[in-house]
Coordinates of C-alpha atoms in Angstrom, one line a residue:
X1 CA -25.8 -14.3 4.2
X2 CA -28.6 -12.9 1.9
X3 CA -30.9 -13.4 4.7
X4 CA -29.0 -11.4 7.2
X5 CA -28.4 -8.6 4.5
X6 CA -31.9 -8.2 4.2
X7 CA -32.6 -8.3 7.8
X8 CA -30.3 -5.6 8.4
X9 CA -31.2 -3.8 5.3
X10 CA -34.8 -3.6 6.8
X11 CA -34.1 -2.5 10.0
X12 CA -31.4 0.2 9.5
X13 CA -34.2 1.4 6.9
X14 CA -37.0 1.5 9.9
X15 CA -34.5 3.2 12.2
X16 CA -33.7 6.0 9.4
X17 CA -37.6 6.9 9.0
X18 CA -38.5 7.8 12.1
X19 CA -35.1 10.3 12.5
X20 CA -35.6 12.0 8.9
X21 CA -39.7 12.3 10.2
X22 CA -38.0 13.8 13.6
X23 CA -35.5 16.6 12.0
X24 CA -38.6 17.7 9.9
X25 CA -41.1 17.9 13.1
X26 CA -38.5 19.8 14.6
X27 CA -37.7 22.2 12.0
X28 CA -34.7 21.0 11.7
X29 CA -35.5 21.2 7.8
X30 CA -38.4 21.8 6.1
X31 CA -39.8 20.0 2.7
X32 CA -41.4 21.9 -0.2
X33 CA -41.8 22.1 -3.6
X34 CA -39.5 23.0 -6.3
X35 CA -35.6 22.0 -6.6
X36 CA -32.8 20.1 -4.7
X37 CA -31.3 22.6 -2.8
X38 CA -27.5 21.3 -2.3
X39 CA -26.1 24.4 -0.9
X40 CA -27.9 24.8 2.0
X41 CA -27.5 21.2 2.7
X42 CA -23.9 21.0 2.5
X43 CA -23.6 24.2 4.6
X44 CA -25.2 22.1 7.6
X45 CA -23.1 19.4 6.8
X46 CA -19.7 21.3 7.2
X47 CA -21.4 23.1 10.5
X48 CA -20.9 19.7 11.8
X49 CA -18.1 18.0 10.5
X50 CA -15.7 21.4 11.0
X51 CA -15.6 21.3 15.4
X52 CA -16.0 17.7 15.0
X53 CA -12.8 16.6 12.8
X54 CA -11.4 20.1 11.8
X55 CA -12.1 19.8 8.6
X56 CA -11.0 23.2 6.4
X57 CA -13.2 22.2 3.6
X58 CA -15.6 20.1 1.6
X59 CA -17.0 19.9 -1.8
X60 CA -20.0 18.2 -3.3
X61 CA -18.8 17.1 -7.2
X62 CA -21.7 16.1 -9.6
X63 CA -21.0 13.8 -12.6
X64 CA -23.1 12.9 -15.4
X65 CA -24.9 9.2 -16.0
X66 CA -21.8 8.2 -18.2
X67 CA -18.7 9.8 -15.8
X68 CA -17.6 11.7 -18.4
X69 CA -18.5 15.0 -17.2
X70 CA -18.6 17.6 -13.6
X71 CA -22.7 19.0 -13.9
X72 CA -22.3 20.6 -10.9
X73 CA -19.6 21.3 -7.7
X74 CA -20.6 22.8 -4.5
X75 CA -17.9 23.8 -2.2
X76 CA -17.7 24.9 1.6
X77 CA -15.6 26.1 3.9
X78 CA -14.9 28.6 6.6
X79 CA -14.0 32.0 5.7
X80 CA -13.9 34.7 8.4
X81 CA -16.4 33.0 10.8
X82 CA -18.7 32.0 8.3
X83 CA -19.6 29.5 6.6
X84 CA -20.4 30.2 2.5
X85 CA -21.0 28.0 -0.1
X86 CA -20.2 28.5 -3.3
X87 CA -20.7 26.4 -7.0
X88 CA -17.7 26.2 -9.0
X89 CA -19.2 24.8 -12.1
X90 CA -21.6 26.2 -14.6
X91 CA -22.9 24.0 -17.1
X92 CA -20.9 20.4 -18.4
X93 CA -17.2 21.0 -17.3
X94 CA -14.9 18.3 -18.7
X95 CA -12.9 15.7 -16.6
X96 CA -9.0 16.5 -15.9
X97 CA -6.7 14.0 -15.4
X98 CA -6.9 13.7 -11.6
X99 CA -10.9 13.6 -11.5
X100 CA -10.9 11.4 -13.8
X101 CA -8.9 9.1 -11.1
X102 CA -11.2 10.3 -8.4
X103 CA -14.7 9.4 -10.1
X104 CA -13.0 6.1 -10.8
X105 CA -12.9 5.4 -7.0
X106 CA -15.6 3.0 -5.8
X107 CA -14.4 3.1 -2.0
X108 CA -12.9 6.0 0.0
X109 CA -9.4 6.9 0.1
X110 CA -6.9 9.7 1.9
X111 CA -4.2 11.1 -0.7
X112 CA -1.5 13.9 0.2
X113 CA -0.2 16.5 -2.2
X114 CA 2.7 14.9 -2.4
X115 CA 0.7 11.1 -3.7
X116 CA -1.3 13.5 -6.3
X117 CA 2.2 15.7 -7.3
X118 CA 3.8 12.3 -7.7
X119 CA 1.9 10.9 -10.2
X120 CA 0.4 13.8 -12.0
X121 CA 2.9 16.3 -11.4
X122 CA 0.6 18.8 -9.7
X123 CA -1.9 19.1 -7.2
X124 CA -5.5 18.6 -6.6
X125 CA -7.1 22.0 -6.7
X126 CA -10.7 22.7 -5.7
X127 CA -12.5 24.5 -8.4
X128 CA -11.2 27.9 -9.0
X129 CA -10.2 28.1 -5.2
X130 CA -7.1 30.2 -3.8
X131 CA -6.3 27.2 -1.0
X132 CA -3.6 24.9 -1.7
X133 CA -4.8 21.5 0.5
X134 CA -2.2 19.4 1.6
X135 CA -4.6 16.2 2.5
X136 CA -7.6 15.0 0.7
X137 CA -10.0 12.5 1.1
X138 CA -12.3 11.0 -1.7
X139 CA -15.4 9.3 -0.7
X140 CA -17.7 8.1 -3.7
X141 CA -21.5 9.4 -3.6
X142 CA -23.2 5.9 -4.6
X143 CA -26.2 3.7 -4.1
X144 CA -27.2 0.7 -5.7
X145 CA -24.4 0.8 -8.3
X146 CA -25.5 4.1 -9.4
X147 CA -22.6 7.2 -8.5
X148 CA -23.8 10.5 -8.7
X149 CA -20.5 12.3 -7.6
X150 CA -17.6 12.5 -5.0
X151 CA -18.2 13.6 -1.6
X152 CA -14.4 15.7 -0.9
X153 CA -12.9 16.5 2.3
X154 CA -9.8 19.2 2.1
X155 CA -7.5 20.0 4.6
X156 CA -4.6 21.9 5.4
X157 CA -2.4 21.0 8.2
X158 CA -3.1 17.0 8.5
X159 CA -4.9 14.6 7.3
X160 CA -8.7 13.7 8.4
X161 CA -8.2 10.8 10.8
X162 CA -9.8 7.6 10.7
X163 CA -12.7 8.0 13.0
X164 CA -13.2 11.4 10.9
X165 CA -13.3 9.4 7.3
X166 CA -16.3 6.5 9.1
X167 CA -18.2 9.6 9.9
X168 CA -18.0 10.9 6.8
X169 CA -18.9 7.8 4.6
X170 CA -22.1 7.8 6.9
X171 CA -22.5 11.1 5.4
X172 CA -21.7 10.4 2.0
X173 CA -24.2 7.5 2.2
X174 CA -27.0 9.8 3.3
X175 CA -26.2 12.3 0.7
X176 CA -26.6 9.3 -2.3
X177 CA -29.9 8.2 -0.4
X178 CA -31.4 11.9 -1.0
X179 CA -30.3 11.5 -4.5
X180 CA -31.4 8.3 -5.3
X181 CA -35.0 9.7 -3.5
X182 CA -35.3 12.8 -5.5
X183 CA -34.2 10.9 -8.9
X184 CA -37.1 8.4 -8.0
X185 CA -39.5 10.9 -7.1
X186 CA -38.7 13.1 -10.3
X187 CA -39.5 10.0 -12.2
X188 CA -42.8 9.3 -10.9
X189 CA -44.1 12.8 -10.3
X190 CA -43.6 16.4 -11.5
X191 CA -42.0 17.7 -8.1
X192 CA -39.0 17.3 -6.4
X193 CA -38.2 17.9 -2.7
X194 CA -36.1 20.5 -1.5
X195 CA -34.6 20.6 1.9
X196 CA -33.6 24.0 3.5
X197 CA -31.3 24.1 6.3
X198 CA -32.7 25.8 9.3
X199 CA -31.6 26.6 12.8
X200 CA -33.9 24.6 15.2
X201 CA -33.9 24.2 18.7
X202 CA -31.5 21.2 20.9
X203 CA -34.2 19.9 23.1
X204 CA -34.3 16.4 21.5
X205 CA -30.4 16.7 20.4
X206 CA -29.6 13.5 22.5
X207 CA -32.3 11.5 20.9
X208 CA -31.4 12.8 17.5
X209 CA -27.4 11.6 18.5
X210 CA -28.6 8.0 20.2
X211 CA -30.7 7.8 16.9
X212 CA -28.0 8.2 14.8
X213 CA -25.4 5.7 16.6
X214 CA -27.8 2.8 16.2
X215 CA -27.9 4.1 12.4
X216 CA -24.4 3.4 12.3
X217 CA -24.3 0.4 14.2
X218 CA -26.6 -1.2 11.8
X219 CA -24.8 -0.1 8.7
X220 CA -21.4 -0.9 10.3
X221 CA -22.8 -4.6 10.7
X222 CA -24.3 -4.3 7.4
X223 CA -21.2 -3.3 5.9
X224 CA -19.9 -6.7 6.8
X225 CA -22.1 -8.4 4.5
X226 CA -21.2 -6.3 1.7
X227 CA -18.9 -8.0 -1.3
X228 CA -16.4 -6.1 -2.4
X229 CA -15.7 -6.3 -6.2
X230 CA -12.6 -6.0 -8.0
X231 CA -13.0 -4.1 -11.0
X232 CA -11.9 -6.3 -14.2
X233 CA -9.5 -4.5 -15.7
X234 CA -8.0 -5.8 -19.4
X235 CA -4.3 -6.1 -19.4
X236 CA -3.0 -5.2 -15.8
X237 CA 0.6 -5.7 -16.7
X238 CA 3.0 -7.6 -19.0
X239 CA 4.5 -9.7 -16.6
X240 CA 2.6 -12.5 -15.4
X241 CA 3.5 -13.0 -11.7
X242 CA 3.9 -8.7 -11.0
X243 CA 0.2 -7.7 -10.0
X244 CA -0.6 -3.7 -10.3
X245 CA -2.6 -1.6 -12.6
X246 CA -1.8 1.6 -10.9
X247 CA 0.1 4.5 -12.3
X248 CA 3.4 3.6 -10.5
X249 CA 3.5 0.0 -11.5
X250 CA 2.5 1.0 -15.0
X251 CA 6.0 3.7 -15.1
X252 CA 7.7 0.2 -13.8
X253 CA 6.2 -2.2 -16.5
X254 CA 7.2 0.5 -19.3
X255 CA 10.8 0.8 -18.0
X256 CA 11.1 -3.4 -17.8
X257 CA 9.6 -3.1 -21.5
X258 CA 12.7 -1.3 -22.5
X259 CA 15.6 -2.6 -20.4
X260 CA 14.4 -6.3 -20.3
X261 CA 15.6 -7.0 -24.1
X262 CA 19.2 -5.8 -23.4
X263 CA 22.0 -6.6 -21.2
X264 CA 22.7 -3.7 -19.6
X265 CA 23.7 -3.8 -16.1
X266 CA 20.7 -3.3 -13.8
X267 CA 20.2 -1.6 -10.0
X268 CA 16.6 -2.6 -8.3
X269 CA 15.8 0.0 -5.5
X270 CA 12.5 -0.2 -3.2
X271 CA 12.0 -1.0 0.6
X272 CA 12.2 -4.8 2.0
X273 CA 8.9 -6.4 1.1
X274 CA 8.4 -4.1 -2.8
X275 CA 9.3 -7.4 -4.7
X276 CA 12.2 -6.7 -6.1
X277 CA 13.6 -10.6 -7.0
X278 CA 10.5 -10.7 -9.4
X279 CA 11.0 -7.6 -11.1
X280 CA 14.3 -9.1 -11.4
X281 CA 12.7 -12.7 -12.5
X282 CA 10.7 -10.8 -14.5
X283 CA 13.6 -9.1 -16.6
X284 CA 15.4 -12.2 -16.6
X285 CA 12.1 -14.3 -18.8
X286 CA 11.8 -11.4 -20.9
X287 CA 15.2 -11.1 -21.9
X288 CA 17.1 -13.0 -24.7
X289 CA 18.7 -15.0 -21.6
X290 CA 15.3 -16.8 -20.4
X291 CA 16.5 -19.8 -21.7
X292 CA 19.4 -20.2 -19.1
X293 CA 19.8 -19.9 -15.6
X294 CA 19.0 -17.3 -13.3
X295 CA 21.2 -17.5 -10.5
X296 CA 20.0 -15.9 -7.1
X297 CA 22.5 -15.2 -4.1
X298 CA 21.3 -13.4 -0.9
X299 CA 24.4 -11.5 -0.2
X300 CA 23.3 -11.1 3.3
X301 CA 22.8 -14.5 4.1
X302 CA 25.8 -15.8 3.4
X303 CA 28.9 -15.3 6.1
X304 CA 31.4 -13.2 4.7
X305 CA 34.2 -15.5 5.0
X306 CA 32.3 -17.7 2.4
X307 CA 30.5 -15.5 0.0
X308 CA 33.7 -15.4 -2.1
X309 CA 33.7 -18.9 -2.5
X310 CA 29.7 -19.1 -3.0
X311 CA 30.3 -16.3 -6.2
X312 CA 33.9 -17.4 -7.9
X313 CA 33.9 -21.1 -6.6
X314 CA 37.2 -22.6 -4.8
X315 CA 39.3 -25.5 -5.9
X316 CA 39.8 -28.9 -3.8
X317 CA 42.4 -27.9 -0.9
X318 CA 42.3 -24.0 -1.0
X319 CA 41.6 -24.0 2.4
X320 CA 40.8 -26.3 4.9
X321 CA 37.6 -27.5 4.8
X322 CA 37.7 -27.7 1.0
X323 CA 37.6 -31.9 0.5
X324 CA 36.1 -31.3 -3.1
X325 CA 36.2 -28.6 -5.9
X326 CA 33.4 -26.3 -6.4
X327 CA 31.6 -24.6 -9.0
X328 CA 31.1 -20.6 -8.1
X329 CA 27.7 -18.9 -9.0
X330 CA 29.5 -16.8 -11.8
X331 CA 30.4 -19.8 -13.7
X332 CA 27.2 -21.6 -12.6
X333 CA 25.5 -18.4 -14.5
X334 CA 27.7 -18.5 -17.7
X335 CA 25.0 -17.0 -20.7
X336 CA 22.6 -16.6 -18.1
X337 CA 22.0 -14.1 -15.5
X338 CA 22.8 -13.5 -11.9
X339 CA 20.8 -11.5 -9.3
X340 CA 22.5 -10.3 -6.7
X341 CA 20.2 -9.1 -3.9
X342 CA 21.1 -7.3 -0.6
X343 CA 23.9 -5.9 -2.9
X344 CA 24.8 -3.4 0.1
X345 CA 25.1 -6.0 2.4
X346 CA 28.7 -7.4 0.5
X347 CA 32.0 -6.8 2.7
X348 CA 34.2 -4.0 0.9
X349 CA 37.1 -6.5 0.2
X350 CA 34.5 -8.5 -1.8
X351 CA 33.4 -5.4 -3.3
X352 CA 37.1 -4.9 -5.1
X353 CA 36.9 -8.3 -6.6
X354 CA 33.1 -7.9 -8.2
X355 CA 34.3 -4.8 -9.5
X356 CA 36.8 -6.7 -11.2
X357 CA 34.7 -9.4 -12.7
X358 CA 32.3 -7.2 -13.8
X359 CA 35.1 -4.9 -15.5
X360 CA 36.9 -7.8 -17.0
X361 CA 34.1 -10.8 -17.7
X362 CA 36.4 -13.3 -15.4
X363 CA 36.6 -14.7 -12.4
X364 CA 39.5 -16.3 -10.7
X365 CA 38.3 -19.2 -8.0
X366 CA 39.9 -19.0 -4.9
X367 CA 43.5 -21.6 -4.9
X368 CA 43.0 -21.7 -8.7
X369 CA 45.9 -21.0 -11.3
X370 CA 43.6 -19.8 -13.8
X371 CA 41.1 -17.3 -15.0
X372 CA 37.3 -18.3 -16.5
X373 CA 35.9 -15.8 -18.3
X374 CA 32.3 -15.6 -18.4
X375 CA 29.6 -14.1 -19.9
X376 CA 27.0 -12.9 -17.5
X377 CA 24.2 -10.2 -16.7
X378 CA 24.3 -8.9 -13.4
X379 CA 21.0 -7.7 -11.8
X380 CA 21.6 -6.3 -8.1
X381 CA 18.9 -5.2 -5.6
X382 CA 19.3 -3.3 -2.4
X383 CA 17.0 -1.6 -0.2
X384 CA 19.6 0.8 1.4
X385 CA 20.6 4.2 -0.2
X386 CA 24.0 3.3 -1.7
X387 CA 25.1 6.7 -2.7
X388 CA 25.1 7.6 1.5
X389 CA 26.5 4.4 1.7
X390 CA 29.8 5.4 -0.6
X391 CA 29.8 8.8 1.4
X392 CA 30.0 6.9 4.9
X393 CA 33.0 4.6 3.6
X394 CA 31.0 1.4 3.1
X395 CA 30.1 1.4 -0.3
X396 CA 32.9 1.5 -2.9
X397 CA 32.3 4.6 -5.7
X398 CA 34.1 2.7 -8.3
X399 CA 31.0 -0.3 -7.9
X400 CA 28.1 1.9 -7.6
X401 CA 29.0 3.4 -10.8
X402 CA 29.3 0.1 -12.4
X403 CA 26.3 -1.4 -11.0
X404 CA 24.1 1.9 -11.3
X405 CA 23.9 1.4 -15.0
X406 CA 20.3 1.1 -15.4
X407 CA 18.1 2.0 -12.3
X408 CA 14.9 0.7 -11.3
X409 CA 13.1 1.7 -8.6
X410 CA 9.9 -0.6 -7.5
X411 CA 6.9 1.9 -5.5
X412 CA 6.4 0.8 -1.8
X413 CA 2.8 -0.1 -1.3
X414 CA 1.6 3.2 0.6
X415 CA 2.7 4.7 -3.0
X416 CA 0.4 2.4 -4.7
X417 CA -2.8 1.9 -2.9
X418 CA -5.4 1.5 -5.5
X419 CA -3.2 -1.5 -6.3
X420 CA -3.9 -2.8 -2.7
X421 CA -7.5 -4.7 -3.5
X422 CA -6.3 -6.1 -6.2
X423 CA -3.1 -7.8 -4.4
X424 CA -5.6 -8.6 -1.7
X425 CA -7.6 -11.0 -3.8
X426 CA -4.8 -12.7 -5.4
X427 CA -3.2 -13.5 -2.2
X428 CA -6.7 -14.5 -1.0
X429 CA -7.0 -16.9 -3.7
X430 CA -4.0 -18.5 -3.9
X431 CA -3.8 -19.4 -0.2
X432 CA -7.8 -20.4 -0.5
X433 CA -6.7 -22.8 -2.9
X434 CA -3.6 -23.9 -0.8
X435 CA -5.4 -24.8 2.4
X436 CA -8.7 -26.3 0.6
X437 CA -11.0 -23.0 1.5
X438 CA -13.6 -21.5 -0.1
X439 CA -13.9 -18.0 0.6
X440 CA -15.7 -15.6 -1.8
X441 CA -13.9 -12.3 -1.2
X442 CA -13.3 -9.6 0.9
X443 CA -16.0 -7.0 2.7
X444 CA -16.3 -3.4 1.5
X445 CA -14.7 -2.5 5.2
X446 CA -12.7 -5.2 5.0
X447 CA -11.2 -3.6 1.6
X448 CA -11.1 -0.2 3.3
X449 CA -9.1 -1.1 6.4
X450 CA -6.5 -2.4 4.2
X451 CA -6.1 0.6 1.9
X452 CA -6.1 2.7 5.0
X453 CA -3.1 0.9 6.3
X454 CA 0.8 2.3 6.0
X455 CA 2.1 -1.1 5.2
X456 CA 5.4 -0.8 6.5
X457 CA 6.5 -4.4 5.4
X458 CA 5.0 -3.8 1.8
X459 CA 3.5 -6.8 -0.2
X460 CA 5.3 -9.2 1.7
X461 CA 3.3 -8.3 4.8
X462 CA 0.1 -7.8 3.2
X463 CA 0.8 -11.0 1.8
X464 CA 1.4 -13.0 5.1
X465 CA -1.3 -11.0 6.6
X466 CA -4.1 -12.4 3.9
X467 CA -2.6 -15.9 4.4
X468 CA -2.7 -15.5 8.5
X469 CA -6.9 -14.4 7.7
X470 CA -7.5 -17.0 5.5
X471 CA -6.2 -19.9 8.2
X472 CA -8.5 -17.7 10.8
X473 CA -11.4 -17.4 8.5
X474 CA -14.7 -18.6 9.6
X475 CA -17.4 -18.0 6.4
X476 CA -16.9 -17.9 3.3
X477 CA -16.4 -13.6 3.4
X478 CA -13.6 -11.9 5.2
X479 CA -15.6 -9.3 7.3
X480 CA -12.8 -7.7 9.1
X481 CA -8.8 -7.0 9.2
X482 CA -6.8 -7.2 12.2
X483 CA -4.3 -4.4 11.5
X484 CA -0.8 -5.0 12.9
X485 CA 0.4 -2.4 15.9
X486 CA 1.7 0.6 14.4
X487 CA 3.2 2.0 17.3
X488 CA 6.7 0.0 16.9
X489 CA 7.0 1.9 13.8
X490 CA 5.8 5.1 14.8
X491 CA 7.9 5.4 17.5
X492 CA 11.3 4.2 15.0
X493 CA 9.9 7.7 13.1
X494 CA 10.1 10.1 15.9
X495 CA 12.8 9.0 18.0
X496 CA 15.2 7.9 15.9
X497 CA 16.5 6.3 12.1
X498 CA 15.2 3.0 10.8
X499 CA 17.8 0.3 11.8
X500 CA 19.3 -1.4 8.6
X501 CA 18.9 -5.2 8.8
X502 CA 22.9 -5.7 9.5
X503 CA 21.8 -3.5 12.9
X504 CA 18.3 -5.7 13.4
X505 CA 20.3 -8.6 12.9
X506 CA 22.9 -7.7 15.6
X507 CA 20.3 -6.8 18.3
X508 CA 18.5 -10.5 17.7
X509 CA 21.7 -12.4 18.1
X510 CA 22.2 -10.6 20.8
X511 CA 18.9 -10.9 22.6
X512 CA 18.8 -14.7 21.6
X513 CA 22.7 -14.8 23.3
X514 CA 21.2 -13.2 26.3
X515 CA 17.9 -15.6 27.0
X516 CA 20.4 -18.6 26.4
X517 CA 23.3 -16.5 29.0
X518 CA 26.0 -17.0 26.3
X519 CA 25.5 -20.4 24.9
X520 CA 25.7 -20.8 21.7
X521 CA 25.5 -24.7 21.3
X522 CA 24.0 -27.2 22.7
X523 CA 20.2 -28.3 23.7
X524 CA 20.0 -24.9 25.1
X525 CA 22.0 -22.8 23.1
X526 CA 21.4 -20.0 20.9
X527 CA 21.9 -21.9 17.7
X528 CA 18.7 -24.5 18.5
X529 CA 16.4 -21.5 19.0
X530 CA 17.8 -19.7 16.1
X531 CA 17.8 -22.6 13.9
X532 CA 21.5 -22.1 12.5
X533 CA 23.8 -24.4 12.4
X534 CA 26.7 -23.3 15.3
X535 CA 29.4 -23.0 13.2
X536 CA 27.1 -20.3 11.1
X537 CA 26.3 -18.2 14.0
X538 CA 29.8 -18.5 15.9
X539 CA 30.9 -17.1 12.0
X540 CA 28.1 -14.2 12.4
X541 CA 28.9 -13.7 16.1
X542 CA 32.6 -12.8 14.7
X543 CA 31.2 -11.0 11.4
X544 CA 28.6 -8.5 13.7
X545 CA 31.0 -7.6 16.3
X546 CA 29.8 -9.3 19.2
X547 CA 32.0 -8.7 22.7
X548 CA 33.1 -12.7 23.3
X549 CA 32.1 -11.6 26.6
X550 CA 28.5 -12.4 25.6
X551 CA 29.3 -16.3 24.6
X552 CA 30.3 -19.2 26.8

């Protein structure tokens, strides 16, 4: 792999030479003697990048050897048909909270207004610029390990797309080469160059363009090569199996610090895929509980006409069908805790009775004469907005109140991106290990397609995702992602609501009904291909609302 790096290294460096010896013949730019004039340069730059992308604005921001301080910020942009650029830093200007998280960045990234207001309660402004940008990109000026600043991209209306952000790494990368050049130069000599934009003719435009394609083709293929590095970071979180060191997950790890201890009543909120059974596992160990059970009960999963039994137990002969007693998971959770997940999924005459054990610490089994009282924490977890849930009807007020003691919200993964490589690698390793791989990482555009991604399915589905590359894998680095089709959720966003999973449910049944025309057992029924015992879906048939007209 070495070897190939090399190559490549080589050739993209013999097909750079004889472009930069071009644009100078050409008078494209000139070389003389004296300083490095950015200015000029980064006027060119937006000349381009502005019809191309429709980019509003760019910035140049300098740091010092340590990335502790801005030395210099050039910014440029159109104003009245022009295109000025202007330095918004004299002398040493200190870090604020938001550049320090920008010169942290080692690989590009998009962030909204609403990402940067989020977290630090207020936007990203550009020097002392009147603008407020909605969408920012970040790409890091570096060569060789060495970063010399941030290369910005600012716009108002939408964010740069992803073509626009390849483009501008390229840019970024060329930018860090005339550093590293002039820092080299002004090492070994007493000059420096300076480059000055000028105007030149566009006889040899289309050589100059074909020129720079193969440029990126080479460093595209190069880019495959590249390791990508996770930074080592001391004490990511305080819970061993939650991975995150990014500002969200840290807000969640303080809260679990403070409620974990207690045995208040807690609510976990997040879309499917957040992980919200191990934050709850996670309060469970760290309580003064972790030495008894946790009992976990997937209130969607079970039909409704036995999720009573399967929390408060039933005794032998309550109904028919019940040849032996049995032990609810209330009692089963006596001085330990329960989690309840899918919370919003429980059927509103159910709802009345956990009220009641909750209120009272007892539970009454069904066909039994007495009362057990217990002593149990109740964690719940839902992924729908309960509070529209009570305004529509299905969602008792009386419940939410007593199960909305302590909320808890876990970040979707879009919310915590810089937590994304990290996740990445653990997932990589652990399924490494499980199919007997050895696999050394991930590429830098390997990394970067992930990042860039909207992860509708959260962790889960990047975690399935990194386990379906590792099976595929074929060396020992994972050069590329195959991003999943985002035009199923795209089109959910502009044509109508997200279907809850008691509406995604329905519409499988029913498809599965329709390619088995109605039968529901059998060697061809629906139950085979669902993998459900009949009686379970002829209960969910009834529970879901199905016409009988569908099932023979």
């Amino acid at each position: 792999m070495k070897n190939k790096e090399h190559a490549l290294s080589k050739e993209i460096y013999s097909k750079k030479k004889p472009i930069a010896e071009d644009f100078f013949s050409e008078n494209k730019f000139r070389v003389a003697v004296g300083g490095f004039n950015l200015s000029e340069l980064l006027e060119g730059i937006y000349a381009k990048l502005n019809p191309l992308f429709a980019v509003d604005c760019i910035a140049i921001v300098l740091y010092d050897a340590r990335l502790s301080h801005i030395v210099d910020s050039h910014v440029c942009g159109m104003i009245s048909g022009s295109i000025p650029c202007s330095s918004s830093v004299i002398g040493p200007a200190d870090f604020s909270e938001i550049t320090k998280e920008i010169s942290r960045l080692d690989f590009p990234i998009l962030r909204s207004r609403e990402e940067w207001e989020e977290v630090f309660g207020q936007n990203h402004r550009i020097g002392n610029h009147d603008a407020e940008y909605q969408f920012h990109g970040y790409i890091p000026i570096e060569t060789n390990g060495r970063i010399y600043g941030t290369f910005e991209l600012h716009n108002l209306e939408r964010q740069l797309s992803t073509e626009g952000l390849t483009f501008c790494c390229n840019v970024a990368e060329f930018i860090a080469g005339l550093f590293s050049v002039t820092e080299k130069k002004g090492k070994e000599t007493s000059w420096q160059p300076v480059l000055h934009l000028h105007s030149g003719g566009d006889c040899h435009q289309e050589k100059v363009q074909q020129l720079e394609a193969e440029i990126e083709r080479l460093k595209s293929s190069l880019e495959e090569f590249h390791l990508f590095e996770v930074e080592k970071i001391p004490g990511l979180n305080t819970h061993e199996e939650i991975i995150g060191h990014s500002e969200q997950m840290r807000s969640v790890f303080s809260l679990l610090s403070k409620i974990s201890p207690t045995d208040s009543t807690v609510l976990i909120l997040g879309e499917t895929g957040t992980g919200k059974e191990l934050i709850a596992r996670a309060i469970h160990h760290a309580s003064g509980r972790a030495a008894e059970k946790l009992i976990k009960v997937n209130c969607a999963a079970i039909p409704p006409n036995l999720i009573e039994s399967e929390l408060f137990g039933h005794e032998k002969g309550a109904f028919t069908g019940a040849t032996e007693k049995r032990v609810g998971k209330f009692e089963l959770a006596d001085k330990g805790t329960i989690f309840l997940d899918e919370i919003g999924e429980l059927p509103l005459e159910l709802q009345v009775k956990l009220l009641r054990v909750l209120q009272e610490k007892e539970i009454e089994p069904i066909g039994g004469k007495k009362t057990i009282r217990t002593d149990v924490r109740v964690i719940s977890a839902t992924n729908r907005n309960l509070l529209s849930e009570v305004e529509a009807g299905r969602f008792r007020q009386d419940l939410f109140y007593r199960l909305n003691v302590f909320p808890l919200t876990v970040p979707s993964l879009r919310e915590r991106r810089t937590d994304i490589p990290l996740l990445a690698t653990h997932f990589l390793k652990k399924f490494a290990a499980k199919s007997n791989r050895v696999l050394e990482g991930f590429s830098k555009r390997a990394i970067t397609m992930l990042v860039n991604y909207s992860w509708p399915g959260n962790v889960r589905e990047l975690e399935h995702l990194i386990e379906r590359h590792v099976v595929m894998s074929q060396g020992r680095l994972i050069n590329r992602i195959e991003i999943p089709d985002q035009s199923n959720f795209s089109n959910q966003d502009h044509n109508g609501p997200v279907k809850t999973i008691f509406e995604n449910e329905r519409d499988h049944i029913f498809a599965v009904l329709e390619l088995c025309n109605g039968r529901i057992s059998g060697k061809n029924g629906a139950a085979k291909l669902l993998g459900v015992p009949a009686t379970t879906l002829n209960s969910k048939i009834k529970r879901l609302g199905l016409a009988k007209k569908h099932t023979i």
